[in-house]
Amino acid sequence: MMGLLVLRERLKEFYARYGIYITPVIKFIFSYLAFSLMNKNIGFMTKLTEPFIPLVLALVCSFLPYGAISFLAASFMLAHLSGISMEVTLVMAVFILVVGLLYYGFQPGDSYLLVLTPVFFLLKIPYAIPLIVGLSGGIVSVIPVGCGVFIYFTLLYVKQNAGVLTNDLSADEMQKFMQLMKSLLANKLMLIMVLAFTLALLIVVIIKGLSMDYSWVVAIIAGTIAQLSVIFIGDITADVSVSVLELFGGVLVSVILAAIYTFFVFTVDYTRTEYVQFEDDDYYYYVKAVPKLTVSTPDVKVQKINARKLQRPQR
């Protein structure tokens, strides 16, 4: 345990010293992963599937804020969708525009969740999103997470019905648009995932704010149980097929990621908890103070010792 705490302090010191270089690298990896996964799963515009395009775009995103990265990723996605169906492109463009105007004009800090949520779905670990976001964010973060789930299932629908969307020339534009909206809104698995993520995120946000020991650990466990419960109930009542092996594998990895995040961000020493009481003219205050668990990193100094050269005795 002490070794892990020392490692955490060293990583914090390393980031504090070289954060100006580390942040662009993180943005590059995040952007390259998003663009590459989109090319792999919805690469309908062949000109954008060239290997160097995600690389160039990721290099550009390294120096942009996350809001601009989300806008660029949305434009990249719409360009791919336009290669197969203008109706899907129109639906997604209107959806992103409405979300951007109604939400991100007031709280742009969560814009990366629109991209990160579909990416985690493609990586088969989406259940980590409500746990980590609930630990670090607030209740309003439900909006971008839910929108990210909708974007993923829209892309999944397009991928599974690419042939129908391309060859359906018998219906007019309005009929195709209405059929698309009906198919998306009738997707029971999407609705269950939105409900599971929303409930889990709310539970994590509420529990982490309670004045109780190990509230973050309890929040992770409760959020995980909430997700599993909603998915299993949906599987029984709504006849939604979910791969049990994939579900438990994704949940296990998600819990591990949430635990690692908690260790590096929220580690405290409950053995030194203090309760403070004071008052002013209007109120009595009862404060529970829990110190953060920190250790000092060992200062290792290497001293170079030069050996004396042996002198031969003079005759």
Tab-separated table of C-alpha atoms in Angstrom:
chain	number	residue	atom	x	y	z
A	1	MET	CA	0.000	0.000	0.000
A	2	MET	CA	2.805	2.394	0.879
A	3	GLY	CA	4.423	1.720	-2.472
A	4	LEU	CA	1.203	2.634	-4.301
A	5	LEU	CA	0.882	5.858	-2.293
A	6	VAL	CA	4.448	6.798	-3.155
A	7	LEU	CA	3.742	6.037	-6.820
A	8	ARG	CA	0.653	8.259	-6.691
A	9	GLU	CA	2.600	11.166	-5.204
A	10	ARG	CA	5.332	10.785	-7.795
A	11	LEU	CA	2.787	10.781	-10.606
A	12	LYS	CA	1.159	13.915	-9.184
A	13	GLU	CA	4.537	15.633	-8.962
A	14	PHE	CA	5.394	14.507	-12.493
A	15	TYR	CA	2.124	15.869	-13.868
A	16	ALA	CA	2.502	19.142	-11.953
A	17	ARG	CA	5.942	19.603	-13.487
A	18	TYR	CA	5.248	18.419	-17.041
A	19	GLY	CA	1.478	18.961	-17.311
A	20	ILE	CA	1.905	21.406	-20.173
A	21	TYR	CA	3.306	18.521	-22.253
A	22	ILE	CA	1.200	15.677	-20.855
A	23	THR	CA	-2.181	17.335	-21.545
A	24	PRO	CA	-1.641	17.536	-25.346
A	25	VAL	CA	-0.556	13.884	-25.351
A	26	ILE	CA	-3.763	12.881	-23.538
A	27	LYS	CA	-5.841	14.899	-26.008
A	28	PHE	CA	-3.989	13.283	-28.916
A	29	ILE	CA	-4.651	9.749	-27.652
A	30	PHE	CA	-8.299	10.561	-26.891
A	31	SER	CA	-8.861	12.123	-30.331
A	32	TYR	CA	-6.973	9.485	-32.297
A	33	LEU	CA	-8.916	6.724	-30.575
A	34	ALA	CA	-12.240	8.443	-31.344
A	35	PHE	CA	-11.444	9.068	-35.037
A	36	SER	CA	-9.989	5.589	-35.559
A	37	LEU	CA	-12.989	3.850	-33.986
A	38	MET	CA	-15.361	5.907	-36.136
A	39	ASN	CA	-13.424	4.937	-39.260
A	40	LYS	CA	-13.560	1.298	-38.228
A	41	ASN	CA	-17.276	1.196	-37.396
A	42	ILE	CA	-18.931	3.778	-39.673
A	43	GLY	CA	-16.319	4.325	-42.373
A	44	PHE	CA	-18.852	5.049	-45.120
A	45	MET	CA	-16.860	7.903	-46.678
A	46	THR	CA	-13.784	6.201	-48.060
A	47	LYS	CA	-11.765	9.423	-48.366
A	48	LEU	CA	-11.778	9.766	-44.566
A	49	THR	CA	-10.649	6.212	-43.893
A	50	GLU	CA	-7.072	6.875	-44.985
A	51	PRO	CA	-4.708	6.043	-42.084
A	52	PHE	CA	-3.106	9.493	-42.004
A	53	ILE	CA	-6.393	11.406	-41.573
A	54	PRO	CA	-7.092	10.358	-37.949
A	55	LEU	CA	-3.437	11.034	-37.195
A	56	VAL	CA	-3.523	14.562	-38.622
A	57	LEU	CA	-6.832	15.384	-36.951
A	58	ALA	CA	-5.571	14.061	-33.615
A	59	LEU	CA	-2.463	16.250	-33.904
A	60	VAL	CA	-4.683	19.273	-34.484
A	61	CYS	CA	-6.899	18.312	-31.529
A	62	SER	CA	-3.857	18.146	-29.248
A	63	PHE	CA	-3.861	21.939	-29.078
A	64	LEU	CA	-7.631	22.482	-28.924
A	65	PRO	CA	-9.995	22.606	-25.924
A	66	TYR	CA	-12.293	19.629	-25.388
A	67	GLY	CA	-15.290	21.586	-26.677
A	68	ALA	CA	-13.570	22.121	-30.018
A	69	ILE	CA	-12.488	18.469	-30.103
A	70	SER	CA	-16.113	17.396	-29.639
A	71	PHE	CA	-17.212	19.721	-32.450
A	72	LEU	CA	-14.540	18.329	-34.779
A	73	ALA	CA	-15.469	14.737	-33.877
A	74	ALA	CA	-19.151	15.514	-34.528
A	75	SER	CA	-18.289	16.972	-37.937
A	76	PHE	CA	-16.204	13.883	-38.737
A	77	MET	CA	-19.113	11.632	-37.767
A	78	LEU	CA	-21.626	13.622	-39.842
A	79	ALA	CA	-19.316	13.434	-42.849
A	80	HIS	CA	-19.295	9.629	-42.595
A	81	LEU	CA	-23.062	9.468	-42.122
A	82	SER	CA	-23.649	11.648	-45.184
A	83	GLY	CA	-22.026	8.925	-47.259
A	84	ILE	CA	-24.881	6.526	-46.537
A	85	SER	CA	-28.034	8.421	-45.545
A	86	MET	CA	-28.895	12.111	-45.532
A	87	GLU	CA	-31.837	11.371	-43.218
A	88	VAL	CA	-29.564	9.960	-40.521
A	89	THR	CA	-27.172	12.866	-41.037
A	90	LEU	CA	-30.018	15.354	-40.611
A	91	VAL	CA	-31.291	13.660	-37.434
A	92	MET	CA	-27.840	13.587	-35.875
A	93	ALA	CA	-27.023	17.153	-36.914
A	94	VAL	CA	-30.260	18.505	-35.408
A	95	PHE	CA	-29.713	16.464	-32.246
A	96	ILE	CA	-26.158	17.745	-31.765
A	97	LEU	CA	-27.241	21.317	-32.500
A	98	VAL	CA	-30.077	21.190	-29.953
A	99	VAL	CA	-27.827	19.651	-27.287
A	100	GLY	CA	-25.143	22.229	-27.988
A	101	LEU	CA	-27.543	25.181	-27.730
A	102	LEU	CA	-29.513	23.988	-24.692
A	103	TYR	CA	-26.722	22.549	-22.589
A	104	TYR	CA	-23.196	23.331	-23.639
A	105	GLY	CA	-23.815	27.043	-23.814
A	106	PHE	CA	-24.128	26.909	-20.022
A	107	GLN	CA	-21.763	24.075	-19.045
A	108	PRO	CA	-19.259	23.343	-21.816
A	109	GLY	CA	-16.888	21.457	-19.514
A	110	ASP	CA	-18.660	18.125	-20.042
A	111	SER	CA	-18.614	18.247	-23.852
A	112	TYR	CA	-16.029	15.455	-24.027
A	113	LEU	CA	-18.646	13.025	-22.665
A	114	LEU	CA	-20.488	13.136	-25.990
A	115	VAL	CA	-17.420	11.515	-27.537
A	116	LEU	CA	-16.129	9.500	-24.579
A	117	THR	CA	-19.400	7.614	-23.975
A	118	PRO	CA	-19.618	6.081	-27.494
A	119	VAL	CA	-15.882	5.318	-27.349
A	120	PHE	CA	-16.340	3.376	-24.104
A	121	PHE	CA	-19.248	1.488	-25.686
A	122	LEU	CA	-17.009	0.474	-28.576
A	123	LEU	CA	-14.343	-0.614	-26.095
A	124	LYS	CA	-16.971	-2.775	-24.293
A	125	ILE	CA	-16.587	-0.915	-20.970
A	126	PRO	CA	-19.425	1.649	-21.022
A	127	TYR	CA	-20.440	0.908	-17.417
A	128	ALA	CA	-17.421	2.870	-16.172
A	129	ILE	CA	-18.882	6.130	-17.487
A	130	PRO	CA	-21.654	6.670	-14.880
A	131	LEU	CA	-19.315	5.540	-12.079
A	132	ILE	CA	-16.394	7.836	-12.908
A	133	VAL	CA	-18.550	10.753	-14.045
A	134	GLY	CA	-20.690	10.432	-10.920
A	135	LEU	CA	-17.581	10.556	-8.719
A	136	SER	CA	-16.136	13.621	-10.428
A	137	GLY	CA	-19.221	15.462	-11.704
A	138	GLY	CA	-22.715	16.413	-10.681
A	139	ILE	CA	-26.322	15.542	-11.432
A	140	VAL	CA	-26.363	17.706	-14.564
A	141	SER	CA	-23.778	15.355	-16.117
A	142	VAL	CA	-26.685	12.980	-16.781
A	143	ILE	CA	-27.481	15.031	-19.903
A	144	PRO	CA	-24.236	14.510	-21.874
A	145	VAL	CA	-23.990	10.869	-20.773
A	146	GLY	CA	-27.547	10.151	-21.976
A	147	CYS	CA	-26.859	11.984	-25.232
A	148	GLY	CA	-23.683	9.949	-25.701
A	149	VAL	CA	-25.701	6.734	-25.325
A	150	PHE	CA	-28.152	7.967	-27.988
A	151	ILE	CA	-25.295	8.786	-30.371
A	152	TYR	CA	-23.778	5.315	-29.945
A	153	PHE	CA	-27.016	3.469	-30.635
A	154	THR	CA	-27.732	5.692	-33.636
A	155	LEU	CA	-24.344	4.781	-35.086
A	156	LEU	CA	-24.994	1.122	-34.265
A	157	TYR	CA	-28.353	1.289	-36.097
A	158	VAL	CA	-26.690	2.820	-39.148
A	159	LYS	CA	-23.986	0.158	-39.144
A	160	GLN	CA	-26.501	-2.710	-38.873
A	161	ASN	CA	-28.875	-1.288	-41.511
A	162	ALA	CA	-26.385	0.214	-43.951
A	163	GLY	CA	-27.671	-1.823	-46.884
A	164	VAL	CA	-31.314	-0.895	-46.286
A	165	LEU	CA	-30.543	2.805	-45.821
A	166	THR	CA	-28.513	2.893	-49.037
A	167	ASN	CA	-30.827	0.896	-51.312
A	168	ASP	CA	-34.233	2.064	-50.062
A	169	LEU	CA	-35.278	4.167	-53.082
A	170	SER	CA	-38.984	3.372	-52.979
A	171	ALA	CA	-39.863	5.621	-50.063
A	172	ASP	CA	-39.721	9.390	-50.156
A	173	GLU	CA	-37.547	11.443	-47.862
A	174	MET	CA	-40.246	12.088	-45.249
A	175	GLN	CA	-41.197	8.415	-44.980
A	176	LYS	CA	-37.558	7.408	-44.556
A	177	PHE	CA	-37.103	10.101	-41.913
A	178	MET	CA	-40.178	8.974	-39.939
A	179	GLN	CA	-39.125	5.321	-40.208
A	180	LEU	CA	-35.700	6.208	-38.891
A	181	MET	CA	-37.081	8.122	-35.911
A	182	LYS	CA	-39.537	5.327	-35.121
A	183	SER	CA	-36.746	2.737	-35.209
A	184	LEU	CA	-34.500	4.771	-32.929
A	185	LEU	CA	-37.170	5.628	-30.369
A	186	ALA	CA	-38.386	2.010	-30.302
A	187	ASN	CA	-34.912	0.700	-29.472
A	188	LYS	CA	-35.569	-0.888	-26.074
A	189	LEU	CA	-31.919	-1.615	-25.366
A	190	MET	CA	-31.024	2.054	-25.855
A	191	LEU	CA	-33.785	3.177	-23.499
A	192	ILE	CA	-32.707	0.638	-20.873
A	193	MET	CA	-29.083	1.775	-21.114
A	194	VAL	CA	-30.094	5.414	-20.757
A	195	LEU	CA	-32.184	4.534	-17.695
A	196	ALA	CA	-29.408	2.370	-16.181
A	197	PHE	CA	-26.733	5.022	-16.680
A	198	THR	CA	-28.978	7.802	-15.390
A	199	LEU	CA	-29.948	5.913	-12.248
A	200	ALA	CA	-26.383	4.780	-11.545
A	201	LEU	CA	-24.954	8.269	-12.015
A	202	LEU	CA	-27.566	9.827	-9.715
A	203	ILE	CA	-26.927	7.197	-7.038
A	204	VAL	CA	-23.157	7.727	-7.212
A	205	VAL	CA	-23.537	11.519	-7.004
A	206	ILE	CA	-25.863	11.281	-3.993
A	207	ILE	CA	-23.879	8.686	-2.031
A	208	LYS	CA	-20.473	10.276	-2.594
A	209	GLY	CA	-21.774	13.448	-0.937
A	210	LEU	CA	-22.896	11.694	2.238
A	211	SER	CA	-20.980	12.141	5.481
A	212	MET	CA	-20.030	8.517	5.877
A	213	ASP	CA	-16.816	6.558	5.802
A	214	TYR	CA	-15.812	5.067	2.476
A	215	SER	CA	-18.647	6.893	0.714
A	216	TRP	CA	-16.856	6.717	-2.649
A	217	VAL	CA	-16.428	2.943	-2.426
A	218	VAL	CA	-20.064	2.518	-1.400
A	219	ALA	CA	-21.088	4.780	-4.294
A	220	ILE	CA	-19.215	2.606	-6.805
A	221	ILE	CA	-20.806	-0.587	-5.452
A	222	ALA	CA	-24.304	0.916	-5.357
A	223	GLY	CA	-23.951	2.381	-8.864
A	224	THR	CA	-22.809	-0.964	-10.241
A	225	ILE	CA	-25.722	-2.790	-8.592
A	226	ALA	CA	-28.134	-0.188	-9.990
A	227	GLN	CA	-26.843	-0.710	-13.531
A	228	LEU	CA	-27.040	-4.486	-13.303
A	229	SER	CA	-30.518	-4.361	-11.762
A	230	VAL	CA	-31.962	-2.131	-14.484
A	231	ILE	CA	-30.380	-4.225	-17.248
A	232	PHE	CA	-31.610	-7.521	-15.776
A	233	ILE	CA	-35.121	-6.140	-15.200
A	234	GLY	CA	-35.146	-4.832	-18.761
A	235	ASP	CA	-33.959	-8.205	-20.014
A	236	ILE	CA	-36.886	-9.904	-18.288
A	237	THR	CA	-39.701	-7.392	-18.860
A	238	ALA	CA	-38.768	-5.851	-22.209
A	239	ASP	CA	-37.265	-8.994	-23.754
A	240	VAL	CA	-33.913	-7.343	-24.432
A	241	SER	CA	-31.086	-9.725	-25.199
A	242	VAL	CA	-27.820	-8.912	-23.445
A	243	SER	CA	-24.689	-11.065	-23.539
A	244	VAL	CA	-24.163	-12.091	-19.919
A	245	LEU	CA	-20.447	-12.794	-20.426
A	246	GLU	CA	-19.869	-9.434	-22.105
A	247	LEU	CA	-21.963	-7.684	-19.463
A	248	PHE	CA	-20.084	-9.076	-16.465
A	249	GLY	CA	-16.716	-8.642	-18.172
A	250	GLY	CA	-17.469	-5.004	-18.936
A	251	VAL	CA	-18.802	-4.374	-15.432
A	252	LEU	CA	-15.733	-5.957	-13.815
A	253	VAL	CA	-13.307	-3.841	-15.855
A	254	SER	CA	-15.442	-0.743	-15.207
A	255	VAL	CA	-15.372	-1.299	-11.438
A	256	ILE	CA	-11.588	-1.731	-11.552
A	257	LEU	CA	-11.213	1.538	-13.503
A	258	ALA	CA	-13.474	3.343	-11.035
A	259	ALA	CA	-11.482	1.936	-8.111
A	260	ILE	CA	-8.199	3.100	-9.662
A	261	TYR	CA	-9.683	6.548	-10.241
A	262	THR	CA	-10.867	6.677	-6.627
A	263	PHE	CA	-7.435	5.689	-5.325
A	264	PHE	CA	-5.658	8.427	-7.244
A	265	VAL	CA	-8.216	11.171	-6.550
A	266	PHE	CA	-10.185	10.458	-3.360
A	267	THR	CA	-7.881	8.518	-1.023
A	268	VAL	CA	-8.308	9.726	2.578
A	269	ASP	CA	-7.270	8.553	6.051
A	270	TYR	CA	-10.414	7.737	8.046
A	271	THR	CA	-8.356	6.847	11.129
A	272	ARG	CA	-7.596	10.557	11.658
A	273	THR	CA	-11.163	11.821	11.271
A	274	GLU	CA	-11.957	14.874	13.378
A	275	TYR	CA	-15.311	16.362	14.393
A	276	VAL	CA	-15.349	20.116	14.906
A	277	GLN	CA	-18.137	22.219	16.426
A	278	PHE	CA	-18.329	26.009	16.404
A	279	GLU	CA	-20.935	28.740	16.199
A	280	ASP	CA	-21.573	32.299	15.133
A	281	ASP	CA	-24.441	34.689	15.784
A	282	ASP	CA	-26.879	32.769	13.587
A	283	TYR	CA	-25.832	29.105	13.358
A	284	TYR	CA	-24.200	26.159	15.066
A	285	TYR	CA	-21.761	24.281	12.804
A	286	TYR	CA	-20.894	20.595	13.056
A	287	VAL	CA	-18.013	19.708	10.730
A	288	LYS	CA	-16.516	16.315	9.933
A	289	ALA	CA	-12.933	16.685	8.708
A	290	VAL	CA	-11.221	13.732	7.036
A	291	PRO	CA	-7.577	14.364	6.037
A	292	LYS	CA	-6.302	13.257	2.674
A	293	LEU	CA	-3.888	10.364	2.729
A	294	THR	CA	-0.531	11.638	1.551
A	295	VAL	CA	3.024	10.457	1.907
A	296	SER	CA	6.310	12.143	1.237
A	297	THR	CA	8.283	10.649	-1.601
A	298	PRO	CA	11.774	9.507	-0.668
A	299	ASP	CA	14.479	11.861	-1.826
A	300	VAL	CA	17.107	9.614	-3.326
A	301	LYS	CA	20.477	11.210	-4.006
A	302	VAL	CA	23.221	9.370	-5.783
A	303	GLN	CA	26.689	10.527	-4.917
A	304	LYS	CA	29.477	9.641	-7.298
A	305	ILE	CA	32.712	8.671	-5.608
A	306	ASN	CA	35.863	8.886	-7.625
A	307	ALA	CA	38.505	6.394	-6.533
A	308	ARG	CA	41.977	7.755	-5.958
A	309	LYS	CA	44.616	6.659	-8.295
A	310	LEU	CA	47.317	4.705	-6.609
A	311	GLN	CA	50.688	6.389	-6.909
A	312	ARG	CA	53.756	4.294	-7.226
A	313	PRO	CA	56.426	5.035	-4.637
A	314	GLN	CA	59.349	6.950	-6.067
A	315	ARG	CA	62.760	5.350	-5.857
